[in-house]
PDB file of C-alpha atoms in Angstrom:
ATOM      1  CA  UNK A  24     158.740 148.587 234.308  1.00  0.00           C
ATOM      2  CA  UNK A  25     161.476 148.842 237.311  1.00  0.00           C
ATOM      3  CA  UNK A  26     161.863 152.295 238.779  1.00  0.00           C
ATOM      4  CA  UNK A  27     164.869 153.537 240.906  1.00  0.00           C
ATOM      5  CA  UNK A  28     164.079 154.388 244.660  1.00  0.00           C
ATOM      6  CA  UNK A  29     166.890 156.711 245.359  1.00  0.00           C
ATOM      7  CA  UNK A  30     168.857 158.737 243.001  1.00  0.00           C
ATOM      8  CA  UNK A  31     171.645 159.382 245.515  1.00  0.00           C
ATOM      9  CA  UNK A  32     172.687 156.010 245.732  1.00  0.00           C
ATOM     10  CA  UNK A  33     175.652 156.335 243.216  1.00  0.00           C
ATOM     11  CA  UNK A  34     177.025 158.811 245.342  1.00  0.00           C
ATOM     12  CA  UNK A  35     176.766 156.368 248.574  1.00  0.00           C
ATOM     13  CA  UNK A  36     178.378 154.124 246.912  1.00  0.00           C
ATOM     14  CA  UNK A  37     181.211 155.797 245.498  1.00  0.00           C
ATOM     15  CA  UNK A  38     181.692 157.925 249.224  1.00  0.00           C
ATOM     16  CA  UNK A  39     181.401 154.531 250.293  1.00  0.00           C
ATOM     17  CA  UNK A  40     184.265 152.800 248.045  1.00  0.00           C
ATOM     18  CA  UNK A  41     186.388 156.233 248.636  1.00  0.00           C
ATOM     19  CA  UNK A  42     186.124 155.639 252.217  1.00  0.00           C
ATOM     20  CA  UNK A  43     186.235 152.213 252.945  1.00  0.00           C
ATOM     21  CA  UNK A  44     183.781 151.549 255.295  1.00  0.00           C
ATOM     22  CA  UNK A  45     181.410 148.588 255.464  1.00  0.00           C
ATOM     23  CA  UNK A  46     177.573 148.529 255.256  1.00  0.00           C
ATOM     24  CA  UNK A  47     175.865 147.827 258.336  1.00  0.00           C
ATOM     25  CA  UNK A  48     172.326 146.501 259.094  1.00  0.00           C
ATOM     26  CA  UNK A  49     171.089 150.535 260.319  1.00  0.00           C
ATOM     27  CA  UNK A  50     172.828 151.834 256.642  1.00  0.00           C
ATOM     28  CA  UNK A  51     173.846 148.947 254.138  1.00  0.00           C
ATOM     29  CA  UNK A  52     175.653 149.263 251.327  1.00  0.00           C
ATOM     30  CA  UNK A  53     174.404 148.725 247.374  1.00  0.00           C
ATOM     31  CA  UNK A  54     174.489 146.331 245.652  1.00  0.00           C
ATOM     32  CA  UNK A  55     175.012 146.472 241.882  1.00  0.00           C
ATOM     33  CA  UNK A  56     172.038 144.786 239.553  1.00  0.00           C
ATOM     34  CA  UNK A  57     171.107 144.651 236.114  1.00  0.00           C
ATOM     35  CA  UNK A  58     167.527 144.621 234.629  1.00  0.00           C
ATOM     36  CA  UNK A  59     166.122 143.549 231.099  1.00  0.00           C
ATOM     37  CA  UNK A  60     163.266 141.658 230.279  1.00  0.00           C
ATOM     38  CA  UNK A  61     163.432 138.453 228.616  1.00  0.00           C
ATOM     39  CA  UNK A  62     159.862 137.550 226.697  1.00  0.00           C
ATOM     40  CA  UNK A  63     157.116 137.295 229.553  1.00  0.00           C
ATOM     41  CA  UNK A  64     159.262 138.006 232.416  1.00  0.00           C
ATOM     42  CA  UNK A  65     161.595 140.871 233.960  1.00  0.00           C
ATOM     43  CA  UNK A  66     165.300 139.429 235.384  1.00  0.00           C
ATOM     44  CA  UNK A  67     166.710 141.275 238.220  1.00  0.00           C
ATOM     45  CA  UNK A  68     170.401 139.760 238.499  1.00  0.00           C
ATOM     46  CA  UNK A  69     172.468 140.720 241.443  1.00  0.00           C
ATOM     47  CA  UNK A  70     175.941 141.407 242.271  1.00  0.00           C
ATOM     48  CA  UNK A  71     176.790 139.242 245.455  1.00  0.00           C
ATOM     49  CA  UNK A  72     180.063 137.444 245.548  1.00  0.00           C
ATOM     50  CA  UNK A  73     181.660 135.948 248.165  1.00  0.00           C
ATOM     51  CA  UNK A  74     178.071 135.483 249.937  1.00  0.00           C
ATOM     52  CA  UNK A  75     176.440 132.817 251.245  1.00  0.00           C
ATOM     53  CA  UNK A  76     173.196 132.239 249.972  1.00  0.00           C
ATOM     54  CA  UNK A  77     171.984 131.498 253.587  1.00  0.00           C
ATOM     55  CA  UNK A  78     172.524 135.136 254.140  1.00  0.00           C
ATOM     56  CA  UNK A  79     170.551 136.280 251.991  1.00  0.00           C
ATOM     57  CA  UNK A  80     167.169 137.699 252.255  1.00  0.00           C
ATOM     58  CA  UNK A  81     164.265 138.142 249.462  1.00  0.00           C
ATOM     59  CA  UNK A  82     161.050 139.898 250.567  1.00  0.00           C
ATOM     60  CA  UNK A  83     158.035 141.827 249.086  1.00  0.00           C
ATOM     61  CA  UNK A  84     155.981 144.388 250.637  1.00  0.00           C
ATOM     62  CA  UNK A  85     153.257 145.435 248.222  1.00  0.00           C
ATOM     63  CA  UNK A  86     155.004 146.571 244.908  1.00  0.00           C
ATOM     64  CA  UNK A  87     158.566 146.928 246.994  1.00  0.00           C
ATOM     65  CA  UNK A  88     161.230 144.233 246.643  1.00  0.00           C
ATOM     66  CA  UNK A  89     163.760 144.482 249.339  1.00  0.00           C
ATOM     67  CA  UNK A  90     167.153 142.183 248.523  1.00  0.00           C
ATOM     68  CA  UNK A  91     169.290 142.048 251.705  1.00  0.00           C
ATOM     69  CA  UNK A  92     172.786 139.995 252.299  1.00  0.00           C
ATOM     70  CA  UNK A  93     175.588 139.501 254.229  1.00  0.00           C
ATOM     71  CA  UNK A  94     179.207 139.121 254.058  1.00  0.00           C
ATOM     72  CA  UNK A  95     180.987 138.185 257.098  1.00  0.00           C
ATOM     73  CA  UNK A  96     184.872 138.050 257.042  1.00  0.00           C
ATOM     74  CA  UNK A  97     186.458 134.873 256.849  1.00  0.00           C
ATOM     75  CA  UNK A  98     188.393 133.759 259.336  1.00  0.00           C
ATOM     76  CA  UNK A  99     191.271 131.342 258.290  1.00  0.00           C
ATOM     77  CA  UNK A 100     192.705 130.252 261.615  1.00  0.00           C
ATOM     78  CA  UNK A 101     194.842 132.159 264.423  1.00  0.00           C
ATOM     79  CA  UNK A 102     197.859 131.793 262.378  1.00  0.00           C
ATOM     80  CA  UNK A 103     196.836 133.939 259.765  1.00  0.00           C
ATOM     81  CA  UNK A 104     198.048 137.702 259.344  1.00  0.00           C
ATOM     82  CA  UNK A 105     196.237 139.237 256.941  1.00  0.00           C
ATOM     83  CA  UNK A 106     198.132 141.159 254.092  1.00  0.00           C
ATOM     84  CA  UNK A 107     195.827 143.023 251.968  1.00  0.00           C
ATOM     85  CA  UNK A 108     191.709 143.027 252.697  1.00  0.00           C
ATOM     86  CA  UNK A 109     189.750 145.278 249.483  1.00  0.00           C
ATOM     87  CA  UNK A 110     186.991 142.987 249.498  1.00  0.00           C
ATOM     88  CA  UNK A 111     183.960 145.064 250.572  1.00  0.00           C
ATOM     89  CA  UNK A 112     182.326 143.216 254.056  1.00  0.00           C
ATOM     90  CA  UNK A 113     179.196 143.807 255.961  1.00  0.00           C
ATOM     91  CA  UNK A 114     175.755 144.490 254.725  1.00  0.00           C
ATOM     92  CA  UNK A 115     174.442 144.733 251.169  1.00  0.00           C
ATOM     93  CA  UNK A 116     170.761 146.227 250.423  1.00  0.00           C
ATOM     94  CA  UNK A 117     168.571 147.043 247.281  1.00  0.00           C
ATOM     95  CA  UNK A 118     165.414 147.901 246.792  1.00  0.00           C
ATOM     96  CA  UNK A 119     163.563 147.803 243.526  1.00  0.00           C
ATOM     97  CA  UNK A 120     159.989 149.506 242.901  1.00  0.00           C
ATOM     98  CA  UNK A 121     157.742 146.722 240.967  1.00  0.00           C
ATOM     99  CA  UNK A 122     155.212 148.209 238.665  1.00  0.00           C
ATOM    100  CA  UNK A 123     151.490 146.814 238.657  1.00  0.00           C
ATOM    101  CA  UNK A 124     151.992 144.997 235.416  1.00  0.00           C
ATOM    102  CA  UNK A 125     154.796 142.615 236.995  1.00  0.00           C
ATOM    103  CA  UNK A 126     152.786 139.754 239.105  1.00  0.00           C
ATOM    104  CA  UNK A 127     155.145 139.323 242.288  1.00  0.00           C
ATOM    105  CA  UNK A 128     153.802 136.275 243.398  1.00  0.00           C
ATOM    106  CA  UNK A 129     155.476 134.371 240.601  1.00  0.00           C
ATOM    107  CA  UNK A 130     158.833 135.326 241.413  1.00  0.00           C
ATOM    108  CA  UNK A 131     161.356 132.756 241.647  1.00  0.00           C
ATOM    109  CA  UNK A 132     164.915 133.071 242.697  1.00  0.00           C
ATOM    110  CA  UNK A 133     168.701 131.564 241.897  1.00  0.00           C
ATOM    111  CA  UNK A 134     172.119 131.814 242.921  1.00  0.00           C
ATOM    112  CA  UNK A 135     175.242 130.779 240.802  1.00  0.00           C
ATOM    113  CA  UNK A 136     178.674 131.999 240.490  1.00  0.00           C
ATOM    114  CA  UNK A 137     177.871 134.680 243.168  1.00  0.00           C
ATOM    115  CA  UNK A 138     175.142 135.982 241.418  1.00  0.00           C
ATOM    116  CA  UNK A 139     171.439 135.986 242.488  1.00  0.00           C
ATOM    117  CA  UNK A 140     168.703 136.487 240.004  1.00  0.00           C
ATOM    118  CA  UNK A 141     165.330 136.881 240.140  1.00  0.00           C
ATOM    119  CA  UNK A 142     162.468 135.903 237.577  1.00  0.00           C
ATOM    120  CA  UNK A 143     159.500 138.003 238.123  1.00  0.00           C
ATOM    121  CA  UNK A 144     156.599 137.673 235.790  1.00  0.00           C
ATOM    122  CA  UNK A 145     154.967 139.655 233.221  1.00  0.00           C
ATOM    123  CA  UNK A 146     150.720 139.788 235.064  1.00  0.00           C
ATOM    124  CA  UNK A 147     148.268 138.200 232.732  1.00  0.00           C
ATOM    125  CA  UNK A 148     146.485 141.434 232.636  1.00  0.00           C
ATOM    126  CA  UNK A 149     149.753 143.595 231.022  1.00  0.00           C
ATOM    127  CA  UNK A 150     150.414 140.695 228.182  1.00  0.00           C
ATOM    128  CA  UNK A 151     149.071 141.810 224.931  1.00  0.00           C
ATOM    129  CA  UNK A 152     146.195 140.175 223.145  1.00  0.00           C
ATOM    130  CA  UNK A 153     144.178 140.098 220.638  1.00  0.00           C
ATOM    131  CA  UNK A 154     140.336 141.930 220.210  1.00  0.00           C
ATOM    132  CA  UNK A 155     138.100 139.951 217.890  1.00  0.00           C
ATOM    133  CA  UNK A 156     135.564 141.688 216.289  1.00  0.00           C
ATOM    134  CA  UNK A 157     132.235 140.480 215.877  1.00  0.00           C
ATOM    135  CA  UNK A 158     129.355 142.187 213.566  1.00  0.00           C
ATOM    136  CA  UNK A 159     125.565 141.964 214.068  1.00  0.00           C
ATOM    137  CA  UNK A 160     123.494 143.825 211.354  1.00  0.00           C
ATOM    138  CA  UNK A 161     124.897 146.837 210.624  1.00  0.00           C
ATOM    139  CA  UNK A 162     126.109 147.522 214.176  1.00  0.00           C
ATOM    140  CA  UNK A 163     129.361 146.058 215.178  1.00  0.00           C
ATOM    141  CA  UNK A 164     130.130 144.917 218.617  1.00  0.00           C
ATOM    142  CA  UNK A 165     134.117 144.655 219.727  1.00  0.00           C
ATOM    143  CA  UNK A 166     134.626 141.725 222.594  1.00  0.00           C
ATOM    144  CA  UNK A 167     137.406 141.731 224.848  1.00  0.00           C
TER     145      UNK A 167
END
C-alpha cells in the first residue's frame, strides 16, 4: 500500500553519514521510518530524536505524504566549548506515496519520545466485505 519514491535515498544517507554533511531545505537528509499495517490502518513511524514538535511539518497533496523536520543546534551558553558533536543537525524530509486504498483525510499524528507516528485509515472501498446472494426463481442475483 506504500511505495518508496526514491531508490537512491539509502545511498544518499550513507554518503551524508560518511562525509558528515547536514541537510538543507533544498537538499534535506532522509529520516528513517518503519511502516506496517495494523487492522484497518497503516502506521508509519519516523525517527526524529531531539526535534521540537513545532519544527515538524506534515503535508498531504493528492496521494503524496511529505514529512519535514528541522533539528537546530542547541545553544548552551557562551562559555560552553563543544568537545564532540555527532548528532546530525539540519533539515530532514521523507516522502511516501499513499495508494488509493488509504484515506488521507483521516490521518492522525502523535509525537512521543522522538518518534513521529502517523496512522492512516484504510479507505472504506478497500475494506473486505461480504456479498449476499439472493435467488429469484431459477435465476440467481448477486447483490453487493
